[in-house]
Amino acid sequence: MNYSMNRKYYIGVDIGGTNVRTVFATDSEYLLKIVQPTRKTGPDTTLVSQVIQMIESGLSTLNIHKGEIYGIGTSSAGPFVDGGTKIWTPNISGVGNDWKGVPYIKPLREYFGPNCILGLANDCVSSVKAEQLFGAGQGYSNLVYVTISTGVGGGIIVNNHLLKGKSKNAGHVGHLIVKKDGPLCGCGQHGCIESIASGRAIVRRAKEQGIKLENGKGLTTKDVFDLYHQGNAKAQELIHETIEYLGIMFSDIISIADPEIIIIGGSVFIYNQDLLLPKIISYVKDNSFAQISKGVKFVPSQLKEFVGDLAGLSLIFPSEVISKWQQLQPWRKKIKIKDQVVDKVN
Ligand SMILES: [Zn+2]
């Protein structure tokens, strides 16, 4: 009996500050998805234990043995430390705990054994892979994925090679400094694009400018864009400035990565793409190194809400499974979700 023939199940894990998601898949379909709030209390092994328990719970629901798992691909908020084996995310480590990073690869390896393929990458790095395999990046060997959402992040593929770096932190474009002495960023630097153009930053800057709603309610990113469209001068100035700084970031990315295509996702961008996309393109056209930026395509993410489920799987799928999934597009079908309530956290 060929042992590896039995390894026909693929698991994708998506770790965020709010939720952990695990998806269970075969070479042609999704079987199950489990979502739980991210556990952040107890010893620093709590999170990896949660992931293992969620996988065990899915395996038992589906009646699968852990020896039948081909691989586990994890897409996580970064950054990573210790050569990319530990996760040290500001939204998880140090939030109600004193964790100096979350040990991840070693405990998974010990639990699932030496023959289980393990993949781990930043959520945007795994998203650029997912877009290349299943979304707007199909057919391209040089591409960049950028998300503009609660934060700003990116992933880069050059000559078909997914850039990872010494600790899997390559592509952290949200922390490109675009403004000297700019706002303090969560990373400790000043003037990162994330501290100017993320959803959170747009709201913070709008409040600093004295922009508020007439009904006195708390301001959201959507409100700032609505005020822009209603002709509010302060909101217009703020959004135009945001677009300029995004343009600087995209020009820098083009100089570094020499991409054929830049795929942009994230809620701040997706909900406002009609406004943002043409203005970003025109800024880059007028201000970047023309010989390098000429012909670079800017497109919205195609996978949108599906990207999180596909990201982890994209890190571990073998080529024959990739072509089957490209053909069948199982992510478009509804997955059965097992929503588990965990013991109350905090
Ligand atoms: Zn930063």
Short mmCIF file of C-alpha atoms and ligand atoms in Angstrom, two decimals:
data_model
loop_
_atom_site.label_atom_id
_atom_site.label_comp_id
_atom_site.label_asym_id
_atom_site.label_seq_id
_atom_site.Cartn_x
_atom_site.Cartn_y
_atom_site.Cartn_z
CA MET A 1 0.00 0.00 0.00
CA ASN A 2 1.33 3.43 -0.91
CA TYR A 3 1.11 5.38 2.34
CA SER A 4 1.03 8.82 0.71
CA MET A 5 -2.00 7.73 -1.39
CA ASN A 6 -3.99 7.80 1.83
CA ARG A 7 -3.09 11.40 2.48
CA LYS A 8 -5.98 12.92 0.56
CA TYR A 9 -7.28 15.65 2.88
CA TYR A 10 -6.14 19.25 2.90
CA ILE A 11 -6.59 21.67 5.78
CA GLY A 12 -6.48 25.44 5.61
CA VAL A 13 -6.16 27.54 8.77
CA ASP A 14 -6.78 31.28 8.92
CA ILE A 15 -5.63 33.00 12.14
CA GLY A 16 -6.80 36.52 12.84
CA GLY A 17 -7.00 38.71 15.94
CA THR A 18 -10.74 38.00 16.22
CA ASN A 19 -11.37 34.51 14.82
CA VAL A 20 -9.60 31.30 13.88
CA ARG A 21 -11.04 29.48 10.86
CA THR A 22 -10.22 25.97 9.70
CA VAL A 23 -11.41 24.51 6.38
CA PHE A 24 -11.29 20.84 5.44
CA ALA A 25 -11.00 19.96 1.76
CA THR A 26 -10.38 17.14 -0.71
CA ASP A 27 -8.91 17.38 -4.22
CA SER A 28 -12.30 18.55 -5.50
CA GLU A 29 -14.42 20.01 -2.70
CA TYR A 30 -14.77 21.71 0.66
CA LEU A 31 -16.09 19.41 3.36
CA LEU A 32 -16.39 21.59 6.43
CA LYS A 33 -15.44 24.89 7.97
CA ILE A 34 -15.03 25.58 11.68
CA VAL A 35 -14.92 29.10 13.11
CA GLN A 36 -14.01 30.00 16.69
CA PRO A 37 -13.03 33.22 18.50
CA THR A 38 -9.23 33.45 18.86
CA ARG A 39 -8.14 32.33 22.34
CA LYS A 40 -5.67 34.74 23.92
CA THR A 41 -5.46 33.75 27.59
CA GLY A 42 -3.36 31.14 29.36
CA PRO A 43 0.10 29.92 28.35
CA ASP A 44 1.63 30.90 24.99
CA THR A 45 0.75 27.45 23.61
CA THR A 46 -2.99 28.21 23.94
CA LEU A 47 -3.46 29.27 20.32
CA VAL A 48 -1.68 26.32 18.71
CA SER A 49 -3.60 23.98 21.06
CA GLN A 50 -6.82 25.63 19.87
CA VAL A 51 -5.85 25.03 16.21
CA ILE A 52 -5.03 21.37 16.95
CA GLN A 53 -8.33 20.92 18.81
CA MET A 54 -10.29 22.51 15.96
CA ILE A 55 -8.60 20.21 13.45
CA GLU A 56 -9.26 17.18 15.69
CA SER A 57 -12.89 18.20 16.03
CA GLY A 58 -13.25 18.47 12.22
CA LEU A 59 -11.50 15.14 11.68
CA SER A 60 -13.83 13.41 14.12
CA THR A 61 -16.93 15.00 12.52
CA LEU A 62 -15.75 13.82 9.10
CA ASN A 63 -14.48 10.49 10.38
CA ILE A 64 -10.94 11.07 9.10
CA HIS A 65 -7.71 9.88 10.75
CA LYS A 66 -4.87 12.40 11.14
CA GLY A 67 -2.63 10.08 9.09
CA GLU A 68 -4.88 10.86 6.11
CA ILE A 69 -4.00 14.58 6.13
CA TYR A 70 -1.79 15.58 3.21
CA GLY A 71 -0.97 18.97 4.67
CA ILE A 72 -1.99 21.95 6.79
CA GLY A 73 -1.53 25.43 5.35
CA THR A 74 -1.83 28.37 7.72
CA SER A 75 -2.46 31.95 6.74
CA SER A 76 -1.96 34.22 9.74
CA ALA A 77 -1.72 37.84 10.67
CA GLY A 78 2.03 38.50 11.04
CA PRO A 79 4.76 39.20 11.71
CA PHE A 80 6.63 36.00 12.49
CA VAL A 81 9.76 35.49 14.57
CA ASP A 82 12.34 32.76 15.21
CA GLY A 83 12.95 31.99 11.55
CA GLY A 84 9.23 32.07 10.81
CA THR A 85 8.27 29.33 13.31
CA LYS A 86 6.48 31.59 15.82
CA ILE A 87 3.63 34.06 15.29
CA TRP A 88 4.05 37.43 17.03
CA THR A 89 1.01 39.45 16.07
CA PRO A 90 0.26 42.70 17.95
CA ASN A 91 -3.49 41.83 17.99
CA ILE A 92 -2.80 38.51 19.74
CA SER A 93 0.51 38.57 21.69
CA GLY A 94 0.35 41.01 24.58
CA VAL A 95 -3.46 41.34 24.49
CA GLY A 96 -4.52 40.09 27.93
CA ASN A 97 -1.41 37.89 28.03
CA ASP A 98 2.37 38.28 28.21
CA TRP A 99 3.17 36.08 25.21
CA LYS A 100 6.44 36.81 23.42
CA GLY A 101 5.25 35.12 20.26
CA VAL A 102 3.15 31.99 19.78
CA PRO A 103 5.06 28.73 19.11
CA TYR A 104 3.38 27.27 16.03
CA ILE A 105 5.30 25.07 13.60
CA LYS A 106 7.06 22.89 16.21
CA PRO A 107 3.90 21.82 18.12
CA LEU A 108 2.07 21.09 14.83
CA ARG A 109 5.00 19.05 13.58
CA GLU A 110 5.13 17.07 16.82
CA TYR A 111 1.40 16.41 16.74
CA PHE A 112 0.87 15.61 13.05
CA GLY A 113 4.20 13.87 12.41
CA PRO A 114 7.01 14.23 9.86
CA ASN A 115 4.97 13.30 6.74
CA CYS A 116 2.33 16.01 7.04
CA ILE A 117 3.20 19.03 4.85
CA LEU A 118 3.08 22.27 6.87
CA GLY A 119 2.82 25.72 5.36
CA LEU A 120 2.76 29.07 7.18
CA ALA A 121 2.64 32.53 5.67
CA ASN A 122 1.38 36.00 6.41
CA ASP A 123 -2.27 36.43 5.36
CA CYS A 124 -1.35 38.74 2.46
CA VAL A 125 1.52 36.51 1.33
CA SER A 126 -0.83 33.53 1.18
CA SER A 127 -3.46 35.73 -0.48
CA VAL A 128 -1.11 36.62 -3.36
CA LYS A 129 -0.63 32.87 -3.87
CA ALA A 130 -4.41 32.30 -3.78
CA GLU A 131 -5.00 35.10 -6.31
CA GLN A 132 -2.29 33.67 -8.59
CA LEU A 133 -3.77 30.17 -8.48
CA PHE A 134 -7.49 30.93 -8.42
CA GLY A 135 -8.17 34.65 -8.86
CA ALA A 136 -7.09 37.77 -10.74
CA GLY A 137 -3.44 36.67 -10.85
CA GLN A 138 -3.97 33.55 -12.98
CA GLY A 139 -1.44 33.41 -15.81
CA TYR A 140 0.96 35.94 -14.24
CA SER A 141 4.44 35.15 -12.86
CA ASN A 142 5.13 38.62 -11.42
CA LEU A 143 2.38 39.95 -9.20
CA VAL A 144 1.68 41.82 -6.01
CA TYR A 145 -1.37 41.63 -3.77
CA VAL A 146 -2.14 44.60 -1.53
CA THR A 147 -4.95 44.78 1.00
CA ILE A 148 -6.27 48.10 2.24
CA SER A 149 -8.49 47.26 5.17
CA THR A 150 -8.24 47.63 8.99
CA GLY A 151 -4.51 47.50 8.20
CA VAL A 152 -2.46 47.63 5.01
CA GLY A 153 -0.49 44.57 3.88
CA GLY A 154 0.98 42.86 0.88
CA GLY A 155 2.42 39.76 -0.73
CA ILE A 156 4.86 39.56 -3.64
CA ILE A 157 5.55 36.89 -6.28
CA VAL A 158 8.59 37.50 -8.52
CA ASN A 159 9.39 35.11 -11.40
CA ASN A 160 6.83 32.68 -9.93
CA HIS A 161 8.68 32.72 -6.64
CA LEU A 162 6.70 33.65 -3.52
CA LEU A 163 8.90 36.04 -1.51
CA LYS A 164 9.18 34.96 2.12
CA GLY A 165 12.40 36.32 3.65
CA LYS A 166 14.43 35.24 6.68
CA SER A 167 11.39 35.05 8.99
CA LYS A 168 8.57 34.94 6.41
CA ASN A 169 7.97 38.70 6.72
CA ALA A 170 8.72 39.80 3.14
CA GLY A 171 6.03 41.96 1.56
CA HIS A 172 5.05 43.99 4.65
CA VAL A 173 4.22 46.95 2.41
CA GLY A 174 1.94 48.50 5.04
CA HIS A 175 5.08 49.58 6.88
CA LEU A 176 6.74 51.34 3.98
CA ILE A 177 7.38 54.83 5.35
CA VAL A 178 5.77 57.33 3.02
CA LYS A 179 5.77 60.45 5.24
CA LYS A 180 8.68 61.75 7.33
CA ASP A 181 7.56 62.49 10.93
CA GLY A 182 4.11 61.12 10.01
CA PRO A 183 1.65 59.53 12.46
CA LEU A 184 2.92 56.91 14.93
CA CYS A 185 2.19 53.44 13.54
CA GLY A 186 1.33 50.33 15.57
CA CYS A 187 4.75 48.94 14.55
CA GLY A 188 6.62 51.77 16.30
CA GLN A 189 7.70 53.64 13.17
CA HIS A 190 6.33 57.02 12.10
CA GLY A 191 4.64 57.68 8.77
CA CYS A 192 3.98 54.11 7.58
CA ILE A 193 1.27 53.95 4.89
CA GLU A 194 -0.79 51.88 7.37
CA SER A 195 -0.79 54.85 9.77
CA ILE A 196 -2.29 57.02 7.00
CA ALA A 197 -4.48 54.90 4.70
CA SER A 198 -5.87 52.01 6.74
CA GLY A 199 -9.55 52.17 7.71
CA ARG A 200 -8.58 52.94 11.29
CA ALA A 201 -6.12 55.64 10.24
CA ILE A 202 -8.65 57.35 7.96
CA VAL A 203 -11.12 57.63 10.85
CA ARG A 204 -8.42 58.86 13.26
CA ARG A 205 -7.21 61.50 10.81
CA ALA A 206 -10.77 62.61 10.04
CA LYS A 207 -11.44 63.17 13.76
CA GLU A 208 -8.17 65.13 14.06
CA GLN A 209 -9.41 67.33 11.20
CA GLY A 210 -12.61 68.03 13.12
CA ILE A 211 -14.76 65.98 10.74
CA LYS A 212 -17.88 64.76 12.54
CA LEU A 213 -21.39 63.59 11.85
CA GLU A 214 -24.32 65.95 12.37
CA ASN A 215 -26.20 63.31 14.35
CA GLY A 216 -23.26 63.04 16.78
CA LYS A 217 -22.75 59.30 16.10
CA GLY A 218 -19.26 57.73 16.01
CA LEU A 219 -17.47 58.19 12.71
CA THR A 220 -16.68 55.17 10.47
CA THR A 221 -14.50 54.83 7.38
CA LYS A 222 -17.69 54.60 5.30
CA ASP A 223 -18.89 57.92 6.76
CA VAL A 224 -15.68 59.66 5.67
CA PHE A 225 -16.16 58.39 2.10
CA ASP A 226 -19.86 59.33 2.18
CA LEU A 227 -18.89 62.87 3.27
CA TYR A 228 -16.39 62.95 0.39
CA HIS A 229 -19.20 62.17 -2.08
CA GLN A 230 -21.46 64.78 -0.43
CA GLY A 231 -18.85 67.43 -1.18
CA ASN A 232 -17.47 67.93 2.35
CA ALA A 233 -14.26 69.90 1.71
CA LYS A 234 -12.30 68.48 4.67
CA ALA A 235 -13.22 64.90 3.76
CA GLN A 236 -12.25 65.54 0.13
CA GLU A 237 -8.87 66.91 1.13
CA LEU A 238 -8.27 63.98 3.46
CA ILE A 239 -9.19 61.35 0.82
CA HIS A 240 -7.10 63.08 -1.87
CA GLU A 241 -4.13 63.11 0.50
CA THR A 242 -4.73 59.42 1.30
CA ILE A 243 -4.74 58.57 -2.42
CA GLU A 244 -1.44 60.44 -2.91
CA TYR A 245 0.25 58.47 -0.13
CA LEU A 246 -1.18 55.22 -1.53
CA GLY A 247 0.21 56.28 -4.91
CA ILE A 248 3.66 56.73 -3.32
CA MET A 249 3.41 53.24 -1.82
CA PHE A 250 2.38 51.67 -5.14
CA SER A 251 5.20 53.49 -6.98
CA ASP A 252 7.68 52.13 -4.42
CA ILE A 253 6.25 48.61 -4.75
CA ILE A 254 6.62 48.77 -8.55
CA SER A 255 10.26 49.85 -8.23
CA ILE A 256 11.02 46.98 -5.85
CA ALA A 257 9.04 44.12 -7.40
CA ASP A 258 8.72 45.00 -11.13
CA PRO A 259 5.26 43.38 -11.32
CA GLU A 260 3.03 42.74 -14.34
CA ILE A 261 -0.09 43.13 -12.24
CA ILE A 262 -1.09 44.57 -8.84
CA ILE A 263 -4.21 43.06 -7.28
CA ILE A 264 -5.89 45.17 -4.61
CA GLY A 265 -8.30 43.85 -1.98
CA GLY A 266 -9.51 44.75 1.51
CA SER A 267 -12.78 46.40 2.51
CA VAL A 268 -11.58 50.03 2.35
CA PHE A 269 -10.52 49.49 -1.25
CA ILE A 270 -13.28 47.13 -2.45
CA TYR A 271 -16.15 49.38 -1.23
CA ASN A 272 -14.55 52.49 -2.75
CA GLN A 273 -12.81 51.08 -5.80
CA ASP A 274 -14.69 53.25 -8.31
CA LEU A 275 -13.20 56.31 -6.65
CA LEU A 276 -9.79 54.95 -5.61
CA LEU A 277 -8.68 52.82 -8.54
CA PRO A 278 -8.60 55.45 -11.33
CA LYS A 279 -7.01 58.03 -9.01
CA ILE A 280 -4.30 55.63 -7.82
CA ILE A 281 -3.54 54.64 -11.43
CA SER A 282 -3.31 58.26 -12.51
CA TYR A 283 -1.02 59.17 -9.56
CA VAL A 284 1.32 56.27 -10.37
CA LYS A 285 1.30 57.17 -14.06
CA ASP A 286 2.34 60.77 -13.31
CA ASN A 287 4.81 60.15 -10.48
CA SER A 288 6.56 56.79 -10.85
CA PHE A 289 9.57 55.63 -12.85
CA ALA A 290 7.82 55.42 -16.22
CA GLN A 291 9.96 52.75 -17.86
CA ILE A 292 9.24 50.37 -14.96
CA SER A 293 5.61 51.26 -14.24
CA LYS A 294 4.42 51.42 -17.86
CA GLY A 295 1.85 48.72 -18.58
CA VAL A 296 1.50 47.54 -14.97
CA LYS A 297 -2.14 46.47 -14.53
CA PHE A 298 -4.09 47.47 -11.41
CA VAL A 299 -7.12 45.25 -10.73
CA PRO A 300 -9.47 44.57 -7.79
CA SER A 301 -9.21 41.22 -6.00
CA GLN A 302 -11.34 38.54 -7.67
CA LEU A 303 -11.52 36.20 -4.70
CA LYS A 304 -12.70 38.88 -2.24
CA GLU A 305 -14.49 37.08 0.66
CA PHE A 306 -13.21 33.67 -0.50
CA VAL A 307 -9.56 34.63 -0.21
CA GLY A 308 -9.31 33.76 3.52
CA ASP A 309 -10.48 30.17 3.00
CA LEU A 310 -8.24 29.62 -0.03
CA ALA A 311 -5.13 31.35 1.33
CA GLY A 312 -3.90 28.58 3.65
CA LEU A 313 -4.81 25.81 1.19
CA SER A 314 -2.91 27.61 -1.59
CA LEU A 315 0.31 27.11 0.40
CA ILE A 316 0.06 23.30 0.39
CA PHE A 317 -1.99 22.17 -2.62
CA PRO A 318 0.00 19.91 -4.99
CA SER A 319 -0.20 20.84 -8.70
CA GLU A 320 -2.77 18.18 -9.66
CA VAL A 321 -5.15 19.47 -6.98
CA ILE A 322 -4.59 23.08 -8.10
CA SER A 323 -5.71 22.28 -11.66
CA LYS A 324 -8.76 20.39 -10.41
CA TRP A 325 -9.77 23.29 -8.14
CA GLN A 326 -9.20 25.79 -10.97
CA GLN A 327 -11.65 23.78 -13.06
CA LEU A 328 -14.31 23.05 -10.43
CA GLN A 329 -14.07 26.27 -8.32
CA PRO A 330 -15.46 24.58 -5.20
CA TRP A 331 -15.06 27.78 -3.14
CA ARG A 332 -18.12 29.17 -4.93
CA LYS A 333 -20.32 26.53 -3.31
CA LYS A 334 -21.53 27.02 0.22
CA ILE A 335 -19.44 25.26 2.87
CA LYS A 336 -21.07 23.59 5.83
CA ILE A 337 -20.03 25.68 8.82
CA LYS A 338 -19.66 24.25 12.28
CA ASP A 339 -19.71 27.24 14.57
CA GLN A 340 -18.37 26.18 17.89
CA VAL A 341 -18.89 28.17 21.02
CA VAL A 342 -15.75 28.06 23.10
CA ASP A 343 -15.55 28.43 26.85
CA LYS A 344 -16.02 32.10 27.46
CA VAL A 345 -12.75 33.97 26.95
CA ASN A 346 -11.71 36.72 29.43
ZN ZN B 1 4.26 50.60 10.59
#
